Amino acid sequence: GVSSGTEMNGTISFCAECSCTVQFIPKPLFLKILAEHPPLLANYLAFMNHRISFLMNKIILFSIQNNRQRIACFFLGEIRNQQSSLLTIDLSKTCLLECLGMSRTSFYRELNALMEAGAILPKGQKQYLCDADALSAVLKGDPC
């Protein structure tokens, strides 16, 4: 639903795995439904918090100009998201490169430097063991 109360003009396209219905709810009705159903309100607030965190992390990631720091920031974010230092990165390399906004050559050069420093160690297909302290040091500008 649209909870911002703004008017939407134009066409919106959705891609779904199965047939579904999208319903736009006027803001007053939406607020009334949230007020009457505390679990729905809690879930909605948790969802919005997750979206805000995701967007804030994207802003931070794209504000970093140094590619090594950008990779460190990405992996530190994944450590927080997965609550583990052993990460599974399900993104394809192409998607990861687009997410980080860097070329394949730059990515591998910086990843290799982080691996040589022991900050990131590959552990099988799409798995990496990360040293959060070493990644934090790189993010703060300490050379590795």
Coordinates of N, CA, C and O in Angstrom, one line a residue:
G1 N 0.8 -1.2 0.0 CA 0.0 0.0 0.0 C 0.9 1.2 0.0 O 2.0 1.2 0.3
V2 N 0.3 2.3 -0.4 CA 1.0 3.6 -0.4 C 0.6 4.3 1.0 O -0.5 4.6 1.2
S3 N 1.7 4.5 1.8 CA 1.4 5.1 3.1 C 1.9 6.5 3.2 O 1.8 7.1 4.2
S4 N 2.6 7.0 2.1 CA 3.1 8.3 2.2 C 2.1 9.4 2.0 O 2.3 10.6 2.3
G5 N 0.9 9.1 1.5 CA -0.1 10.0 1.3 C 0.1 10.9 0.0 O -0.6 11.8 -0.2
T6 N 1.1 10.5 -0.8 CA 1.3 11.3 -2.0 C 0.5 10.7 -3.2 O 0.2 9.5 -3.2
E7 N 0.1 11.6 -4.1 CA -0.6 11.2 -5.3 C 0.4 10.5 -6.2 O 1.5 10.9 -6.4
M8 N -0.1 9.4 -6.8 CA 0.7 8.7 -7.8 C 0.1 8.8 -9.1 O -1.1 8.5 -9.3
N9 N 0.9 9.2 -10.1 CA 0.4 9.4 -11.5 C 1.2 8.5 -12.4 O 2.4 8.2 -12.1
G10 N 0.7 8.0 -13.4 CA 1.4 7.2 -14.4 C 1.2 5.7 -14.2 O 0.2 5.3 -13.5
T11 N 2.1 4.9 -14.7 CA 1.9 3.5 -14.7 C 3.0 2.8 -13.9 O 4.2 3.3 -13.9
I12 N 2.6 1.9 -13.1 CA 3.6 1.1 -12.3 C 3.5 -0.3 -12.8 O 2.4 -0.9 -12.9
S13 N 4.7 -1.0 -13.0 CA 4.7 -2.4 -13.3 C 5.3 -3.2 -12.2 O 6.3 -2.8 -11.5
F14 N 4.7 -4.3 -11.9 CA 5.2 -5.3 -10.9 C 5.5 -6.6 -11.6 O 4.8 -7.0 -12.5
C15 N 6.5 -7.3 -11.1 CA 6.9 -8.6 -11.5 C 6.7 -9.5 -10.4 O 7.3 -9.3 -9.3
A16 N 5.9 -10.5 -10.5 CA 5.6 -11.5 -9.4 C 5.7 -12.9 -9.9 O 5.5 -13.2 -11.1
E17 N 5.9 -13.8 -9.0 CA 6.1 -15.2 -9.4 C 4.7 -15.9 -9.7 O 4.7 -16.9 -10.3
C18 N 3.6 -15.3 -9.1 CA 2.3 -15.9 -9.4 C 1.3 -14.7 -9.5 O 1.6 -13.6 -9.3
S19 N 0.1 -15.1 -9.9 CA -0.9 -14.1 -10.0 C -1.2 -13.4 -8.7 O -1.3 -14.1 -7.6
C20 N -1.3 -12.1 -8.6 CA -1.6 -11.4 -7.4 C -2.4 -10.1 -7.6 O -2.5 -9.7 -8.8
T21 N -2.9 -9.5 -6.6 CA -3.6 -8.3 -6.7 C -2.9 -7.2 -5.9 O -2.4 -7.5 -4.8
V22 N -2.7 -6.0 -6.5 CA -2.1 -4.9 -5.8 C -3.3 -3.9 -5.5 O -4.0 -3.6 -6.4
Q23 N -3.3 -3.5 -4.3 CA -4.4 -2.6 -3.9 C -3.8 -1.4 -3.2 O -2.9 -1.5 -2.3
F24 N -4.2 -0.2 -3.7 CA -3.7 1.0 -3.1 C -4.8 1.5 -2.0 O -6.0 1.5 -2.3
I25 N -4.3 1.8 -0.8 CA -5.2 2.1 0.3 C -5.0 3.6 0.6 O -3.8 4.0 0.8
P26 N -6.1 4.4 0.7 CA -5.9 5.8 1.0 C -5.3 5.9 2.4 O -5.5 5.1 3.3
K27 N -4.5 6.9 2.6 CA -3.7 7.1 3.8 C -4.6 7.1 5.1 O -4.2 6.3 6.1
P28 N -5.7 7.7 5.2 CA -6.5 7.7 6.4 C -7.0 6.2 6.7 O -6.9 5.8 7.9
L29 N -7.4 5.5 5.7 CA -7.8 4.1 6.0 C -6.6 3.3 6.4 O -6.7 2.4 7.3
F30 N -5.5 3.5 5.8 CA -4.3 2.7 6.1 C -3.9 3.0 7.6 O -3.6 2.0 8.3
L31 N -3.9 4.2 8.0 CA -3.6 4.6 9.4 C -4.6 3.9 10.4 O -4.2 3.5 11.4
K32 N -5.8 3.9 10.0 CA -6.9 3.3 10.8 C -6.6 1.8 11.0 O -6.7 1.3 12.1
I33 N -6.3 1.2 9.9 CA -6.0 -0.3 9.9 C -4.8 -0.6 10.8 O -4.8 -1.5 11.6
L34 N -3.8 0.2 10.7 CA -2.6 0.1 11.5 C -2.9 0.3 13.0 O -2.4 -0.5 13.8
A35 N -3.7 1.3 13.3 CA -4.1 1.6 14.7 C -4.9 0.4 15.3 O -4.8 0.2 16.5
E36 N -5.7 -0.2 14.5 CA -6.6 -1.3 15.0 C -5.9 -2.7 15.1 O -6.5 -3.6 15.7
H37 N -4.8 -2.8 14.5 CA -4.1 -4.1 14.4 C -2.6 -3.9 14.8 O -1.7 -3.8 14.0
P38 N -2.3 -3.9 16.1 CA -0.9 -3.7 16.6 C 0.1 -4.6 16.0 O 1.2 -4.2 15.7
P39 N -0.2 -5.9 15.8 CA 0.8 -6.8 15.1 C 1.2 -6.3 13.7 O 2.3 -6.3 13.3
L40 N 0.1 -5.9 13.0 CA 0.4 -5.3 11.6 C 1.2 -4.1 11.7 O 2.2 -3.9 10.9
L41 N 0.9 -3.2 12.6 CA 1.7 -2.0 12.8 C 3.2 -2.3 13.1 O 4.1 -1.8 12.6
A42 N 3.4 -3.3 14.0 CA 4.8 -3.7 14.4 C 5.5 -4.3 13.2 O 6.7 -3.9 12.9
N43 N 4.8 -5.1 12.4 CA 5.4 -5.7 11.2 C 5.7 -4.6 10.1 O 6.8 -4.6 9.5
Y44 N 4.8 -3.6 10.0 CA 5.0 -2.5 9.0 C 6.2 -1.7 9.5 O 7.0 -1.3 8.6
L45 N 6.3 -1.4 10.7 CA 7.4 -0.6 11.2 C 8.7 -1.3 11.1 O 9.8 -0.7 10.7
A46 N 8.7 -2.6 11.3 CA 10.0 -3.4 11.1 C 10.4 -3.4 9.6 O 11.5 -3.3 9.3
F47 N 9.4 -3.6 8.7 CA 9.6 -3.6 7.3 C 10.2 -2.2 6.9 O 11.2 -2.1 6.2
M48 N 9.6 -1.1 7.3 CA 10.1 0.2 7.0 C 11.5 0.5 7.6 O 12.3 1.1 6.9
N49 N 11.7 0.0 8.8 CA 13.1 0.1 9.4 C 14.1 -0.6 8.5 O 15.2 -0.1 8.3
H50 N 13.8 -1.8 8.0 CA 14.7 -2.6 7.2 C 14.9 -1.8 5.9 O 16.1 -1.8 5.4
R51 N 13.9 -1.3 5.3 CA 14.1 -0.5 4.0 C 14.9 0.7 4.2 O 15.8 1.0 3.4
I52 N 14.7 1.4 5.3 CA 15.5 2.6 5.6 C 17.0 2.2 5.8 O 17.9 2.9 5.3
S53 N 17.2 1.2 6.6 CA 18.6 0.7 6.8 C 19.2 0.3 5.5 O 20.4 0.7 5.2
F54 N 18.5 -0.4 4.6 CA 19.0 -0.8 3.3 C 19.4 0.4 2.5 O 20.5 0.5 2.0
L55 N 18.5 1.4 2.5 CA 18.8 2.6 1.7 C 20.0 3.5 2.3 O 20.8 4.0 1.5
M56 N 20.0 3.5 3.6 CA 21.1 4.3 4.2 C 22.4 3.6 3.9 O 23.4 4.3 3.6
N57 N 22.5 2.2 4.0 CA 23.7 1.5 3.6 C 24.1 1.8 2.2 O 25.3 1.9 1.9
K58 N 23.1 1.8 1.3 CA 23.4 2.1 -0.1 C 24.0 3.5 -0.3 O 25.0 3.7 -1.0
I59 N 23.5 4.5 0.4 CA 24.0 5.9 0.4 C 25.4 5.9 0.9 O 26.3 6.5 0.3
I60 N 25.7 5.2 2.0 CA 27.0 5.2 2.6 C 28.0 4.5 1.6 O 29.1 5.0 1.3
L61 N 27.6 3.4 1.0 CA 28.4 2.6 0.1 C 28.8 3.4 -1.1 O 29.9 3.5 -1.5
F62 N 27.8 4.2 -1.7 CA 28.1 5.0 -2.9 C 28.8 6.3 -2.5 O 29.4 6.9 -3.4
S63 N 28.8 6.7 -1.3 CA 29.6 7.9 -0.9 C 31.1 7.6 -0.8 O 31.9 8.5 -0.7
I64 N 31.4 6.3 -0.7 CA 32.8 5.9 -0.5 C 33.5 5.9 -1.9 O 33.0 5.2 -2.8
Q65 N 34.6 6.6 -2.1 CA 35.2 6.7 -3.4 C 36.3 5.6 -3.6 O 36.6 5.2 -4.7
N66 N 36.9 5.2 -2.5 CA 38.0 4.2 -2.5 C 37.4 2.8 -2.7 O 36.6 2.4 -1.8
N67 N 37.8 2.1 -3.7 CA 37.2 0.8 -4.0 C 37.5 -0.2 -2.9 O 36.6 -1.0 -2.6
R68 N 38.7 -0.2 -2.3 CA 39.0 -1.2 -1.2 C 38.0 -0.9 0.0 O 37.5 -1.9 0.6
Q69 N 37.8 0.4 0.3 CA 36.9 0.7 1.4 C 35.5 0.3 1.0 O 34.7 -0.1 1.9
R70 N 35.1 0.5 -0.2 CA 33.8 0.1 -0.6 C 33.5 -1.4 -0.5 O 32.5 -1.8 0.0
I71 N 34.5 -2.2 -0.8 CA 34.4 -3.7 -0.6 C 34.3 -4.0 0.9 O 33.5 -4.8 1.3
A72 N 35.2 -3.3 1.7 CA 35.2 -3.5 3.1 C 33.8 -3.2 3.7 O 33.3 -3.9 4.5
C73 N 33.3 -2.1 3.2 CA 32.0 -1.6 3.7 C 30.9 -2.6 3.4 O 30.0 -3.0 4.2
F74 N 30.9 -3.2 2.2 CA 29.9 -4.2 1.7 C 30.0 -5.4 2.6 O 29.0 -5.9 3.1
F75 N 31.2 -5.9 2.8 CA 31.4 -7.1 3.6 C 31.0 -6.9 5.1 O 30.4 -7.8 5.7
L76 N 31.3 -5.7 5.6 CA 30.9 -5.4 7.0 C 29.4 -5.4 7.1 O 28.8 -5.8 8.1
G77 N 28.8 -4.8 6.1 CA 27.3 -4.8 6.1 C 26.7 -6.2 6.1 O 25.7 -6.5 6.8
E78 N 27.4 -7.1 5.3 CA 26.9 -8.5 5.2 C 27.2 -9.2 6.6 O 26.4 -10.0 7.0
I79 N 28.3 -8.9 7.2 CA 28.5 -9.5 8.6 C 27.4 -9.1 9.5 O 26.8 -9.9 10.2
R80 N 26.9 -7.8 9.5 CA 25.8 -7.4 10.3 C 24.5 -8.1 9.9 O 23.8 -8.6 10.7
N81 N 24.2 -8.1 8.6 CA 23.0 -8.7 8.1 C 22.9 -10.2 8.4 O 21.9 -10.7 8.8
Q82 N 24.0 -10.9 8.2 CA 24.0 -12.4 8.4 C 24.4 -12.8 9.8 O 24.3 -14.0 10.1
Q83 N 24.8 -11.8 10.6 CA 25.2 -12.0 12.0 C 26.2 -13.2 12.1 O 26.1 -14.0 13.0
S84 N 27.2 -13.1 11.2 CA 28.2 -14.1 11.2 C 29.4 -13.6 10.4 O 29.3 -12.7 9.5
S85 N 30.6 -14.1 10.7 CA 31.8 -13.7 10.0 C 32.0 -14.6 8.8 O 32.8 -14.3 7.9
L86 N 31.3 -15.8 8.8 CA 31.4 -16.7 7.6 C 30.1 -16.3 6.8 O 29.0 -16.6 7.1
L87 N 30.4 -15.6 5.7 CA 29.3 -15.1 4.8 C 29.1 -16.0 3.6 O 30.0 -16.5 3.0
T88 N 27.8 -16.0 3.2 CA 27.4 -16.6 2.0 C 26.9 -15.4 1.1 O 25.9 -14.7 1.5
I89 N 27.6 -15.2 0.0 CA 27.2 -14.1 -0.9 C 26.5 -14.7 -2.1 O 27.1 -15.3 -3.0
D90 N 25.2 -14.6 -2.2 CA 24.4 -15.3 -3.2 C 24.3 -14.5 -4.5 O 23.8 -15.0 -5.5
L91 N 24.9 -13.3 -4.5 CA 24.9 -12.5 -5.7 C 25.9 -13.0 -6.8 O 26.9 -13.5 -6.4
S92 N 25.5 -12.9 -8.0 CA 26.4 -13.3 -9.1 C 27.5 -12.2 -9.1 O 27.4 -11.1 -8.5
K93 N 28.7 -12.5 -9.6 CA 29.8 -11.5 -9.7 C 29.3 -10.3 -10.4 O 29.6 -9.2 -10.0
T94 N 28.6 -10.4 -11.5 CA 28.1 -9.3 -12.3 C 27.2 -8.4 -11.4 O 27.3 -7.2 -11.4
C95 N 26.3 -9.0 -10.7 CA 25.4 -8.3 -9.8 C 26.2 -7.6 -8.7 O 25.9 -6.5 -8.3
L96 N 27.1 -8.3 -8.1 CA 28.0 -7.7 -7.0 C 28.7 -6.5 -7.5 O 28.8 -5.5 -6.9
L97 N 29.3 -6.6 -8.8 CA 30.0 -5.5 -9.3 C 29.1 -4.3 -9.6 O 29.5 -3.2 -9.3
E98 N 27.9 -4.6 -10.0 CA 27.0 -3.5 -10.2 C 26.6 -2.9 -8.9 O 26.5 -1.7 -8.8
C99 N 26.4 -3.7 -7.9 CA 26.0 -3.3 -6.5 C 27.1 -2.4 -6.0 O 26.9 -1.3 -5.3
L100 N 28.4 -2.7 -6.2 CA 29.5 -2.0 -5.7 C 29.9 -0.8 -6.6 O 30.7 0.1 -6.2
G101 N 29.4 -0.8 -7.9 CA 29.7 0.2 -8.8 C 31.2 0.3 -9.2 O 31.8 1.3 -9.3
M102 N 31.8 -0.9 -9.5 CA 33.2 -1.0 -9.9 C 33.4 -2.0 -11.0 O 32.5 -2.9 -11.2
S103 N 34.5 -1.9 -11.7 CA 34.8 -2.8 -12.8 C 35.3 -4.1 -12.2 O 35.8 -4.2 -11.0
R104 N 35.3 -5.1 -13.0 CA 35.8 -6.5 -12.6 C 37.3 -6.4 -12.2 O 37.7 -6.9 -11.2
T105 N 38.1 -5.7 -13.0 CA 39.5 -5.5 -12.7 C 39.7 -4.9 -11.4 O 40.5 -5.4 -10.6
S106 N 39.0 -3.8 -11.1 CA 39.2 -3.0 -9.9 C 38.8 -3.9 -8.7 O 39.4 -3.9 -7.7
F107 N 37.6 -4.6 -8.9 CA 37.1 -5.5 -7.8 C 38.1 -6.5 -7.4 O 38.5 -6.7 -6.3
Y108 N 38.7 -7.3 -8.4 CA 39.6 -8.3 -8.1 C 40.9 -7.8 -7.6 O 41.5 -8.5 -6.7
R109 N 41.4 -6.7 -8.1 CA 42.6 -6.1 -7.5 C 42.5 -5.8 -6.0 O 43.3 -6.2 -5.2
E110 N 41.4 -5.2 -5.7 CA 41.1 -4.8 -4.3 C 40.8 -6.0 -3.4 O 41.2 -6.1 -2.3
L111 N 40.0 -6.9 -4.0 CA 39.7 -8.2 -3.2 C 41.0 -8.9 -2.9 O 41.1 -9.4 -1.8
N112 N 41.9 -9.0 -3.9 CA 43.1 -9.7 -3.7 C 43.9 -9.1 -2.6 O 44.6 -9.7 -1.8
A113 N 44.0 -7.7 -2.6 CA 44.7 -7.0 -1.5 C 44.1 -7.3 -0.1 O 44.8 -7.5 0.8
L114 N 42.7 -7.4 -0.1 CA 42.1 -7.7 1.2 C 42.3 -9.1 1.6 O 42.4 -9.5 2.8
M115 N 42.4 -10.0 0.6 CA 42.7 -11.4 0.9 C 44.1 -11.6 1.4 O 44.4 -12.3 2.4
E116 N 45.1 -10.9 0.8 CA 46.5 -10.9 1.2 C 46.6 -10.4 2.6 O 47.5 -10.9 3.4
A117 N 45.8 -9.5 3.0 CA 45.9 -8.9 4.4 C 45.1 -9.8 5.4 O 45.2 -9.5 6.6
G118 N 44.4 -10.8 4.9 CA 43.7 -11.7 5.8 C 42.4 -11.1 6.2 O 41.7 -11.7 7.1
A119 N 41.9 -10.0 5.6 CA 40.6 -9.5 5.9 C 39.5 -10.3 5.4 O 38.4 -10.4 6.0
I120 N 39.7 -10.9 4.2 CA 38.6 -11.7 3.6 C 39.3 -13.0 3.0 O 40.3 -12.9 2.4
L121 N 38.8 -14.1 3.4 CA 39.3 -15.4 3.0 C 38.2 -16.2 2.3 O 37.2 -16.5 2.9
P122 N 38.4 -16.6 1.0 CA 37.4 -17.4 0.3 C 37.3 -18.8 1.0 O 38.3 -19.3 1.4
K123 N 36.1 -19.3 1.2 CA 35.9 -20.6 1.9 C 34.9 -21.4 1.1 O 33.8 -21.7 1.6
G124 N 35.2 -21.7 -0.1 CA 34.3 -22.5 -0.9 C 33.5 -21.5 -1.8 O 33.7 -20.3 -1.8
Q125 N 32.6 -22.1 -2.6 CA 31.8 -21.4 -3.5 C 30.8 -20.4 -2.8 O 30.0 -20.8 -2.0
K126 N 31.0 -19.1 -3.1 CA 30.2 -18.0 -2.6 C 30.3 -17.8 -1.1 O 29.4 -17.2 -0.5
Q127 N 31.3 -18.4 -0.5 CA 31.5 -18.2 1.0 C 32.8 -17.5 1.3 O 33.8 -17.8 0.6
Y128 N 32.7 -16.6 2.2 CA 33.9 -15.9 2.6 C 34.0 -15.8 4.1 O 33.0 -15.5 4.8
L129 N 35.2 -16.0 4.7 CA 35.4 -15.8 6.1 C 36.0 -14.4 6.2 O 37.0 -14.1 5.6
C130 N 35.4 -13.6 7.0 CA 35.8 -12.2 7.1 C 36.3 -11.8 8.5 O 35.8 -12.3 9.5
D131 N 37.3 -11.0 8.6 CA 37.8 -10.4 9.8 C 37.3 -9.0 10.0 O 37.7 -8.1 9.3
A132 N 36.3 -8.9 10.8 CA 35.6 -7.6 10.9 C 36.5 -6.5 11.4 O 36.4 -5.3 10.9
D133 N 37.5 -6.8 12.3 CA 38.4 -5.7 12.7 C 39.3 -5.3 11.6 O 39.5 -4.1 11.4
A134 N 39.8 -6.2 10.8 CA 40.6 -5.8 9.6 C 39.8 -5.0 8.6 O 40.3 -4.0 8.1
L135 N 38.6 -5.4 8.4 CA 37.7 -4.7 7.4 C 37.4 -3.3 8.0 O 37.4 -2.3 7.2
S136 N 37.1 -3.2 9.3 CA 36.9 -1.9 9.9 C 38.1 -1.0 9.8 O 38.0 0.3 9.5
A137 N 39.3 -1.5 9.9 CA 40.5 -0.7 9.8 C 40.6 -0.2 8.4 O 41.0 1.0 8.2
V138 N 40.3 -1.0 7.4 CA 40.4 -0.6 6.0 C 39.4 0.5 5.8 O 39.7 1.5 5.1
L139 N 38.2 0.4 6.3 CA 37.1 1.4 6.2 C 37.5 2.7 6.8 O 37.2 3.8 6.3
K140 N 38.3 2.7 7.9 CA 38.8 3.9 8.5 C 40.0 4.5 7.8 O 40.4 5.6 8.2
G141 N 40.5 3.8 6.8 CA 41.6 4.4 6.0 C 42.9 3.8 6.4 O 43.9 4.3 5.8
D142 N 43.0 2.8 7.3 CA 44.3 2.2 7.6 C 44.7 1.3 6.4 O 43.9 0.5 6.0
P143 N 45.9 1.4 6.0 CA 46.3 0.5 4.8 C 46.4 -0.9 5.3 O 46.7 -1.2 6.5
C144 N 46.1 -1.8 4.4 CA 46.3 -3.3 4.7 C 47.4 -3.9 4.0 O 48.0 -3.3 3.2

